[in-house]
Amino acid sequence: MNNYDFLVVGGGIFGITAAIELSKRHYKVGLINPDKLPHHLAASTDISKIVRMEYGSDQDYFQMAEASIAGWLEWNELLGEKLYHEVGFLMLCNHEIESGKQPYEESSFNNLMKAGYKLDLIDHKELTKRFPVFNGGQFRVANFNPKGGFVKSGYAIQHLVNYAKSLGVDIHEGQTAKELLIENGVIKGVKTIEGFKFNSEHTIVAAGAHTPSLIPELRPFMKSTGHPVFWIKPQEPRRFTPGELAVFTADIANTGWYGFPLDVENGVLKIGRHTNGEPIHPSRDDRRVTDEEVKDLRSFLKESIPLLLEAPLIYTRKCLYTDTLDGHYWIARHPEMRGLSVSTGGSGHGFKMGPVLGAISADIAEGKPNKLAEKFAWRHLSEKTKQSEEARYFNANEA
C-alpha cells in the first residue's frame, strides 16, 4: 500500500535530501519522480555544480554554505564516494577589490576574513604564474579560497538515492504527479498521470520548475529560466586539470561567467553563465544554446582564456533554473491547505546547499521552528521585486 507519513514529489536535490532527513527522523517516507533518477532533464543532472561560501553580504547563505561544505565532506566519508572535490574557489576581478566596482567580491572577501578563513589575494602578475591559463592582463586581482570546489552533481544524486533507499525510503520512479488529492481542505496525497494514488499525512512538493503546475498559486512568484552551459575539450588538457585550475568566477556579477577545472573522466571542462536568463517552459521548450550565446562564449574565451578559443564544443544545453522573483528559496507550508509544503526555488544556487536543505525542509514540514523559516517563507512578491543574489549578472538583453 502506498500510504506514507510523508510523500515527497520530486527527486532532485531538494526532494531527495528532504526524504533522507525525514527517514532519519523515523517516518515512513515515499518519493515519486517522473523518470529514472537522476532525471535526464533535471537541474540537478550535470557533471558538476559549484560549492562556494562566497555570498556577498548575505550572512544566512554564507553560514548555510559553510555548514554544507562540512556536510559534503561527511557524505564523502559516509558514502565512500568522492562527491565533493575541494579544489578551491577563485574569484577573478576586472578591478581592484576595494574599488567599489566589485561589491560582491569585496563583501565576500571581508566576510570570510572576519570568520577566520585564510584567503589568498593575488595580483595580476601572480595570477599568470599560479593560474597561467588566464589572461592576467584582463583581471586586476583575484581571490583564492582553498575551502571550496565542486560536486559531481548527477553522480551525487544517484548516490543519495541509493542512500535514501538504504534508510527505507520508497523510491517510485516513472510516477508523474498529476494532481493533489484534497479532502475538506487537507492534502491527502497525490494522483499520478500513470494512474496510481499515493496517500500521505503530509506532502512535500519539490518538483523544481514543475512545482507551479501542481500548485498554480505559486505561478506569480516563480518562473523557469534557461542559462547556457558549454562543455569544451581543451587541446592541452593537462593545463586545466584540478590543481592546475580551480573552480572560478570571472567578474561574475558583471559578466555572469564561471567555470570548472577539467573533468578528467570525460576530458572536458564546463563553462556556464549565471544571469537573469531566458524564460523557458520546462516541458514544451527546447534547451538548445543559440548561436549568439556561442558567440558570447568565444568572446569571453578570447579575452580571458585564450588557450580555449579554438577548442571544440562537445556539448551544450540550457541549464534550467527554478527562479523565485527575489532569488531566495521557497521552503514553506501552504498558508491555507493543511498537509502540504513546498521545497523549491533553487534560483541557480541550490545544489551546493544539499547537506542542509533536507533538515530545513523536514523542520518546516513537521511544523518545527527553524531560523531560516522566515527568509524562505510563503510570501507575496510582485513584478517590482528585485532578485537579490549578488553574484548574479543582470543581462539587459535577456528577460
Short mmCIF file of N, CA and C in Angstrom, two decimals, residues 90-106 121-124 127 134-143 248-257 273 299-300 303-305 393:
data_model
loop_
_atom_site.label_atom_id
_atom_site.label_comp_id
_atom_site.label_asym_id
_atom_site.label_seq_id
_atom_site.Cartn_x
_atom_site.Cartn_y
_atom_site.Cartn_z
N LEU A 90 38.18 30.37 -7.00
CA LEU A 90 38.94 31.53 -7.44
C LEU A 90 37.99 32.59 -7.98
N MET A 91 37.99 33.77 -7.34
CA MET A 91 37.19 34.90 -7.81
C MET A 91 38.09 35.86 -8.58
N LEU A 92 37.87 35.95 -9.88
CA LEU A 92 38.63 36.85 -10.74
C LEU A 92 37.91 38.19 -10.83
N CYS A 93 38.65 39.28 -10.71
CA CYS A 93 38.04 40.62 -10.71
C CYS A 93 38.69 41.49 -11.78
N ASN A 94 37.86 42.22 -12.50
CA ASN A 94 38.37 43.14 -13.51
C ASN A 94 38.93 44.43 -12.90
N HIS A 95 38.57 44.70 -11.64
CA HIS A 95 39.01 45.92 -10.95
C HIS A 95 39.57 45.54 -9.59
N GLU A 96 40.25 46.46 -8.97
CA GLU A 96 40.73 46.23 -7.62
C GLU A 96 39.54 45.92 -6.72
N ILE A 97 39.75 45.05 -5.75
CA ILE A 97 38.63 44.55 -4.96
C ILE A 97 38.00 45.64 -4.10
N GLU A 98 38.78 46.68 -3.75
CA GLU A 98 38.25 47.78 -2.93
C GLU A 98 37.83 48.96 -3.78
N SER A 99 37.72 48.79 -5.08
CA SER A 99 37.45 49.91 -5.98
C SER A 99 36.01 50.41 -5.93
N GLY A 100 35.13 49.62 -5.32
CA GLY A 100 33.70 49.93 -5.33
C GLY A 100 32.99 49.35 -6.53
N LYS A 101 33.76 48.77 -7.46
CA LYS A 101 33.18 48.16 -8.66
C LYS A 101 33.06 46.64 -8.52
N GLN A 102 33.47 46.12 -7.38
CA GLN A 102 33.41 44.67 -7.13
C GLN A 102 32.69 44.40 -5.80
N PRO A 103 31.46 44.89 -5.61
CA PRO A 103 30.82 44.76 -4.29
C PRO A 103 30.61 43.32 -3.85
N TYR A 104 30.27 42.45 -4.79
CA TYR A 104 30.07 41.04 -4.42
C TYR A 104 31.37 40.44 -3.91
N GLU A 105 32.44 40.63 -4.65
CA GLU A 105 33.73 40.05 -4.26
C GLU A 105 34.26 40.68 -2.98
N GLU A 106 34.10 42.00 -2.85
CA GLU A 106 34.60 42.68 -1.66
C GLU A 106 33.86 42.22 -0.40
N LEU A 121 44.88 36.78 -1.68
CA LEU A 121 44.61 37.83 -2.65
C LEU A 121 45.79 37.92 -3.62
N ILE A 122 45.50 37.75 -4.90
CA ILE A 122 46.54 37.60 -5.92
C ILE A 122 46.45 38.75 -6.91
N ASP A 123 47.58 39.43 -7.19
CA ASP A 123 47.56 40.46 -8.22
C ASP A 123 47.69 39.81 -9.60
N HIS A 124 47.57 40.64 -10.65
CA HIS A 124 47.50 40.07 -12.00
C HIS A 124 48.80 39.39 -12.41
N LEU A 127 48.78 36.04 -10.69
CA LEU A 127 47.75 35.20 -11.30
C LEU A 127 48.31 34.43 -12.49
N PHE A 134 44.79 31.82 -17.53
CA PHE A 134 44.03 33.07 -17.60
C PHE A 134 44.89 34.19 -18.18
N ASN A 135 44.21 35.10 -18.85
CA ASN A 135 44.86 36.30 -19.34
C ASN A 135 45.01 37.27 -18.18
N GLY A 136 46.22 37.35 -17.63
CA GLY A 136 46.46 38.19 -16.46
C GLY A 136 46.20 39.66 -16.72
N GLY A 137 46.29 40.07 -17.98
CA GLY A 137 46.01 41.45 -18.30
C GLY A 137 44.55 41.81 -18.23
N GLN A 138 43.69 40.80 -18.26
CA GLN A 138 42.25 41.03 -18.21
C GLN A 138 41.78 41.26 -16.78
N PHE A 139 42.43 40.63 -15.82
CA PHE A 139 41.97 40.67 -14.43
C PHE A 139 42.99 41.39 -13.56
N ARG A 140 42.52 42.39 -12.83
CA ARG A 140 43.40 43.18 -11.97
C ARG A 140 43.83 42.41 -10.73
N VAL A 141 42.92 41.61 -10.21
CA VAL A 141 43.18 40.91 -8.95
C VAL A 141 42.30 39.66 -8.90
N ALA A 142 42.70 38.71 -8.08
CA ALA A 142 41.89 37.51 -7.87
C ALA A 142 42.01 37.10 -6.41
N ASN A 143 40.96 36.49 -5.91
CA ASN A 143 41.00 35.97 -4.55
C ASN A 143 40.82 34.45 -4.61
N PHE A 248 36.18 28.63 -10.83
CA PHE A 248 36.40 30.07 -10.92
C PHE A 248 35.15 30.83 -11.33
N THR A 249 35.10 32.08 -10.92
CA THR A 249 34.14 33.04 -11.44
C THR A 249 34.95 34.18 -12.05
N ALA A 250 34.50 34.68 -13.20
CA ALA A 250 35.24 35.69 -13.93
C ALA A 250 34.48 37.01 -13.88
N ASP A 251 34.70 37.77 -12.79
CA ASP A 251 33.98 39.03 -12.60
C ASP A 251 32.47 38.78 -12.74
N ILE A 252 32.00 37.75 -12.06
CA ILE A 252 30.70 37.15 -12.35
C ILE A 252 29.53 38.11 -12.23
N ALA A 253 29.55 39.00 -11.25
CA ALA A 253 28.41 39.90 -11.08
C ALA A 253 28.28 40.89 -12.23
N ASN A 254 29.36 41.07 -12.98
CA ASN A 254 29.35 41.98 -14.13
C ASN A 254 29.35 41.26 -15.47
N THR A 255 29.56 39.94 -15.46
CA THR A 255 29.63 39.19 -16.72
C THR A 255 28.79 37.92 -16.72
N GLY A 256 28.64 37.29 -15.55
CA GLY A 256 27.92 36.03 -15.45
C GLY A 256 28.76 34.79 -15.64
N TRP A 257 30.02 34.92 -16.07
CA TRP A 257 30.82 33.74 -16.44
C TRP A 257 31.42 33.04 -15.24
N ARG A 273 27.08 30.41 -17.70
CA ARG A 273 26.81 31.83 -17.47
C ARG A 273 25.61 31.97 -16.54
N SER A 299 33.83 35.13 -27.35
CA SER A 299 34.36 36.45 -26.98
C SER A 299 34.96 36.41 -25.59
N PHE A 300 34.27 35.73 -24.66
CA PHE A 300 34.79 35.60 -23.30
C PHE A 300 36.11 34.84 -23.30
N GLU A 303 39.08 36.92 -24.57
CA GLU A 303 39.55 37.91 -23.62
C GLU A 303 40.19 37.30 -22.38
N SER A 304 39.66 36.15 -21.94
CA SER A 304 40.01 35.66 -20.61
C SER A 304 40.81 34.36 -20.59
N ILE A 305 40.51 33.42 -21.50
CA ILE A 305 41.20 32.12 -21.52
C ILE A 305 41.54 31.80 -22.97
N TYR A 393 24.53 38.12 -12.59
CA TYR A 393 24.62 39.21 -13.56
C TYR A 393 23.27 39.44 -14.21
#
